Amino acid sequence: MTDTRGAEDPEPCERFPAGPLYVPVRPGRSGCATLLFRTPLGRRTAVGFTSAGRLAATLGAGRPWIRLAEPALRALTAPFGVTTVTVDPQFTAPAAPAPAPTSAPVRSAAASVPALRVG
């Protein structure tokens, strides 16, 4: 049987700086605030992208961003208990659930009473 493991570990234990990142922000009166996201398991994470194109493809073309080195992003989010930085996430969910579609009331063939409407 051939050993399929390579010389390099696909997920190294040591954290290597990702370099300058495009970090999504929310502009405010006193400057910009770094946006924090949640992982699929609910943990808070800072997010950075390796290109402005990747950021726009994931979060939309109008999203404001700043350039930060990965260690600087970690230093900014550490006081909030955020220890994870996700680089180039592929999928994001909307911030709020979409409103439920309105549907017509269902009427039974045997019922002759009109459906009640709220409002």
Coordinates of N, CA and C in Angstrom, one line a residue:
M1 N 0.8 -1.2 0.0 CA 0.0 0.0 0.0 C 0.9 1.2 0.0
T2 N 0.5 2.2 -0.8 CA 1.3 3.4 -0.9 C 0.9 4.4 0.1
D3 N 1.9 5.1 0.7 CA 1.6 6.2 1.7 C 1.2 7.4 0.9
T4 N -0.1 7.9 1.1 CA -0.6 9.0 0.3 C -0.4 10.3 1.0
R5 N 0.1 10.3 2.2 CA 0.4 11.6 2.9 C 1.6 12.3 2.3
G6 N 1.4 13.6 2.1 CA 2.5 14.4 1.5 C 3.4 14.8 2.6
A7 N 4.5 15.5 2.2 CA 5.4 16.0 3.2 C 4.9 17.2 3.9
E8 N 3.9 17.9 3.3 CA 3.3 19.0 4.0 C 2.0 18.7 4.7
D9 N 1.7 19.2 5.8 CA 0.5 19.0 6.5 C -0.6 19.9 5.9
P10 N -1.7 19.4 5.4 CA -2.7 20.3 4.8 C -3.3 21.3 5.7
E11 N -3.3 21.1 7.0 CA -3.8 22.0 8.0 C -2.8 22.2 9.1
P12 N -1.8 23.0 8.9 CA -0.8 23.2 9.9 C -1.3 23.7 11.2
C13 N -0.7 23.3 12.3 CA -1.1 23.7 13.6 C -0.7 25.2 13.9
E14 N 0.4 25.6 13.3 CA 0.9 26.9 13.5 C 0.1 27.9 12.6
R15 N -0.2 29.1 13.1 CA -0.9 30.1 12.3 C 0.2 30.9 11.6
F16 N 0.0 31.0 10.3 CA 0.9 31.8 9.5 C 0.1 33.1 9.1
P17 N 0.7 34.2 9.1 CA 0.0 35.4 8.7 C -0.4 35.3 7.2
A18 N -1.7 35.7 7.0 CA -2.2 35.7 5.6 C -1.8 36.8 4.8
G19 N -1.1 37.8 5.3 CA -0.7 39.0 4.6 C -1.8 40.1 4.6
P20 N -1.7 41.1 3.8 CA -2.7 42.1 3.7 C -4.0 41.6 3.2
L21 N -5.1 41.9 3.9 CA -6.4 41.4 3.6 C -7.4 42.5 3.3
Y22 N -8.4 42.3 2.5 CA -9.5 43.2 2.3 C -10.5 42.8 3.4
V23 N -10.7 43.7 4.3 CA -11.6 43.4 5.5 C -12.9 44.3 5.3
P24 N -14.1 43.6 5.3 CA -15.3 44.3 5.3 C -15.6 45.1 6.5
V25 N -16.0 46.4 6.3 CA -16.3 47.3 7.4 C -17.6 48.0 7.3
R26 N -18.0 48.6 8.4 CA -19.2 49.4 8.4 C -18.7 50.8 8.8
P27 N -18.9 51.8 7.8 CA -18.5 53.2 8.1 C -19.3 53.8 9.2
G28 N -18.7 54.7 10.0 CA -19.5 55.4 11.0 C -19.0 56.8 11.1
R29 N -19.5 57.6 12.1 CA -19.1 59.0 12.2 C -17.7 59.1 12.7
S30 N -17.2 58.2 13.5 CA -15.8 58.3 14.0 C -14.9 57.4 13.3
G31 N -15.2 56.7 12.2 CA -14.3 55.9 11.5 C -15.1 54.6 11.1
C32 N -14.3 53.6 10.8 CA -14.9 52.3 10.4 C -14.8 51.3 11.5
A33 N -15.8 50.4 11.5 CA -15.9 49.3 12.4 C -15.8 48.0 11.6
T34 N -14.9 47.1 12.1 CA -14.7 45.8 11.4 C -16.0 45.0 11.6
L35 N -16.5 44.4 10.6 CA -17.6 43.5 10.7 C -17.2 42.1 11.2
L36 N -18.0 41.6 12.1 CA -17.8 40.2 12.6 C -18.9 39.4 12.1
F37 N -18.5 38.1 11.8 CA -19.5 37.2 11.3 C -19.5 36.0 12.2
R38 N -20.4 35.0 11.9 CA -20.5 33.8 12.6 C -20.2 32.6 11.7
T39 N -19.5 31.6 12.3 CA -19.2 30.4 11.6 C -20.5 29.5 11.5
P40 N -20.5 28.5 10.7 CA -21.7 27.6 10.7 C -22.0 27.0 12.1
L41 N -21.1 26.9 13.0 CA -21.3 26.4 14.3 C -21.7 27.5 15.3
G42 N -21.7 28.8 14.8 CA -22.2 29.9 15.7 C -21.0 30.7 16.4
R43 N -19.8 30.3 16.2 CA -18.7 31.1 16.8 C -18.4 32.3 16.0
R44 N -18.1 33.4 16.7 CA -17.8 34.7 16.0 C -16.4 34.6 15.4
T45 N -16.3 35.2 14.2 CA -15.0 35.2 13.5 C -14.9 36.5 12.7
A46 N -13.6 37.0 12.6 CA -13.3 38.1 11.7 C -13.1 37.5 10.3
V47 N -13.4 38.3 9.3 CA -13.3 37.8 7.9 C -12.4 38.7 7.1
G48 N -11.5 38.1 6.3 CA -10.7 38.9 5.4 C -10.6 38.2 4.1
F49 N -10.4 38.9 3.0 CA -10.4 38.4 1.7 C -9.0 38.7 1.1
T50 N -8.5 37.8 0.2 CA -7.2 38.1 -0.4 C -7.3 39.0 -1.6
S51 N -8.5 39.3 -2.1 CA -8.7 40.3 -3.2 C -10.0 41.0 -3.0
A52 N -10.1 42.2 -3.6 CA -11.3 42.9 -3.6 C -12.4 42.2 -4.4
G53 N -12.0 41.5 -5.4 CA -12.9 40.8 -6.3 C -13.6 39.6 -5.5
R54 N -12.8 38.9 -4.7 CA -13.4 37.9 -3.8 C -14.4 38.4 -2.8
L55 N -14.0 39.6 -2.2 CA -14.9 40.2 -1.3 C -16.2 40.6 -2.0
A56 N -16.1 41.2 -3.1 CA -17.3 41.6 -3.9 C -18.2 40.4 -4.3
A57 N -17.5 39.3 -4.7 CA -18.2 38.1 -5.1 C -19.0 37.5 -4.0
T58 N -18.5 37.6 -2.8 CA -19.1 37.0 -1.6 C -20.1 37.9 -0.9
L59 N -19.8 39.2 -0.7 CA -20.6 40.1 0.1 C -21.3 41.1 -0.8
G60 N -21.0 41.3 -2.0 CA -21.7 42.3 -2.9 C -20.7 43.4 -3.2
A61 N -20.9 44.0 -4.4 CA -20.0 45.0 -4.9 C -20.0 46.3 -4.1
G62 N -21.0 46.6 -3.4 CA -21.1 47.9 -2.7 C -20.5 47.8 -1.3
R63 N -20.0 46.7 -0.8 CA -19.5 46.6 0.5 C -18.2 47.4 0.8
P64 N -18.2 48.3 1.7 CA -16.9 49.0 2.0 C -15.9 48.1 2.7
W65 N -14.6 48.4 2.4 CA -13.6 47.6 3.0 C -12.4 48.4 3.3
I66 N -11.5 47.9 4.1 CA -10.2 48.5 4.4 C -9.1 47.4 4.2
R67 N -7.9 47.8 4.1 CA -6.8 46.8 4.0 C -6.2 46.7 5.4
L68 N -6.0 45.5 5.8 CA -5.4 45.2 7.1 C -4.5 44.0 7.0
A69 N -3.4 44.0 7.7 CA -2.6 42.8 7.8 C -3.4 41.8 8.8
E70 N -3.2 40.6 8.5 CA -3.9 39.5 9.4 C -3.6 39.7 10.9
P71 N -2.3 40.0 11.3 CA -2.1 40.2 12.7 C -2.8 41.4 13.3
A72 N -2.9 42.5 12.4 CA -3.7 43.7 12.9 C -5.2 43.4 13.1
L73 N -5.7 42.6 12.2 CA -7.1 42.2 12.3 C -7.3 41.4 13.5
R74 N -6.4 40.4 13.8 CA -6.5 39.7 15.1 C -6.4 40.6 16.3
A75 N -5.5 41.5 16.3 CA -5.4 42.5 17.4 C -6.6 43.3 17.6
L76 N -7.3 43.7 16.5 CA -8.5 44.5 16.6 C -9.7 43.7 17.2
T77 N -9.8 42.5 16.9 CA -10.9 41.7 17.3 C -10.7 40.9 18.6
A78 N -9.5 40.7 19.0 CA -9.2 40.0 20.3 C -9.9 40.6 21.5
P79 N -10.0 41.9 21.7 CA -10.7 42.4 22.9 C -12.2 42.0 22.9
F80 N -12.7 41.6 21.8 CA -14.1 41.2 21.8 C -14.3 39.7 21.9
G81 N -13.2 39.0 22.2 CA -13.2 37.5 22.4 C -13.2 36.8 21.1
V82 N -12.9 37.5 20.0 CA -12.8 36.8 18.7 C -11.4 36.4 18.4
T83 N -11.2 35.1 18.3 CA -9.8 34.6 18.1 C -9.6 33.9 16.8
T84 N -10.7 33.8 16.0 CA -10.6 33.2 14.7 C -10.7 34.2 13.6
V85 N -9.9 34.0 12.5 CA -9.9 34.8 11.3 C -10.2 33.9 10.2
T86 N -11.2 34.1 9.5 CA -11.6 33.3 8.3 C -11.2 34.0 7.0
V87 N -10.3 33.4 6.2 CA -9.8 34.0 5.0 C -10.6 33.4 3.8
D88 N -11.1 34.3 3.0 CA -11.8 33.9 1.7 C -12.9 32.9 2.0
P89 N -13.9 33.2 2.8 CA -15.0 32.3 2.9 C -15.8 32.2 1.6
Q90 N -16.3 31.1 1.3 CA -17.0 30.8 0.0 C -18.5 31.1 0.1
F91 N -19.1 31.0 1.3 CA -20.5 31.1 1.4 C -20.9 32.0 2.5
T92 N -21.9 32.9 2.3 CA -22.4 33.7 3.4 C -23.9 33.6 3.3
A93 N -24.5 33.7 4.5 CA -26.0 33.7 4.5 C -26.5 35.1 4.8
P94 N -27.7 35.4 4.4 CA -28.2 36.8 4.6 C -28.2 37.1 6.1
A95 N -28.0 38.4 6.4 CA -28.0 38.8 7.8 C -29.3 38.6 8.5
A96 N -30.4 38.7 7.8 CA -31.7 38.5 8.4 C -32.5 37.5 7.5
P97 N -33.3 36.7 8.1 CA -34.1 35.8 7.3 C -35.0 36.5 6.4
A98 N -35.2 36.0 5.2 CA -36.1 36.6 4.2 C -37.6 36.5 4.7
P99 N -38.4 37.5 4.5 CA -39.8 37.4 4.9 C -40.5 36.2 4.3
A100 N -41.4 35.7 5.0 CA -42.1 34.5 4.5 C -43.0 35.0 3.4
P101 N -43.1 34.2 2.3 CA -44.0 34.6 1.2 C -45.5 34.6 1.7
T102 N -46.2 35.5 1.2 CA -47.7 35.5 1.5 C -48.4 34.6 0.5
S103 N -49.3 33.9 1.0 CA -50.0 33.0 0.2 C -51.5 33.2 0.4
A104 N -52.2 32.8 -0.6 CA -53.7 32.9 -0.6 C -54.3 32.0 0.4
P105 N -55.3 32.3 1.1 CA -55.9 31.4 2.1 C -56.4 30.2 1.4
V106 N -56.3 29.1 2.1 CA -56.7 27.8 1.6 C -58.2 27.6 2.0
R107 N -59.0 27.2 1.0 CA -60.4 27.0 1.3 C -60.7 25.5 1.0
S108 N -61.5 25.0 1.9 CA -62.0 23.6 1.7 C -63.1 23.6 0.8
A109 N -63.3 22.6 0.0 CA -64.4 22.5 -0.9 C -65.7 22.5 -0.2
A110 N -65.7 21.9 1.0 CA -67.0 21.8 1.8 C -67.3 23.0 2.5
A111 N -66.3 23.9 2.7 CA -66.6 25.1 3.6 C -67.1 26.2 2.7
S112 N -68.1 26.9 3.2 CA -68.7 28.0 2.5 C -68.4 29.3 3.2
V113 N -67.7 29.2 4.3 CA -67.4 30.4 5.1 C -66.1 31.0 4.6
P114 N -66.1 32.3 4.3 CA -64.8 32.8 3.7 C -63.7 32.8 4.8
A115 N -62.5 32.7 4.4 CA -61.3 32.7 5.3 C -61.2 34.0 6.0
L116 N -60.8 34.0 7.2 CA -60.6 35.2 8.0 C -59.2 35.9 7.6
R117 N -59.2 37.2 7.6 CA -58.0 37.9 7.4 C -57.7 38.8 8.6
V118 N -56.4 38.8 8.9 CA -55.9 39.6 10.0 C -55.5 41.0 9.4
G119 N -55.9 42.0 10.1 CA -55.5 43.4 9.7 C -56.5 44.1 9.2

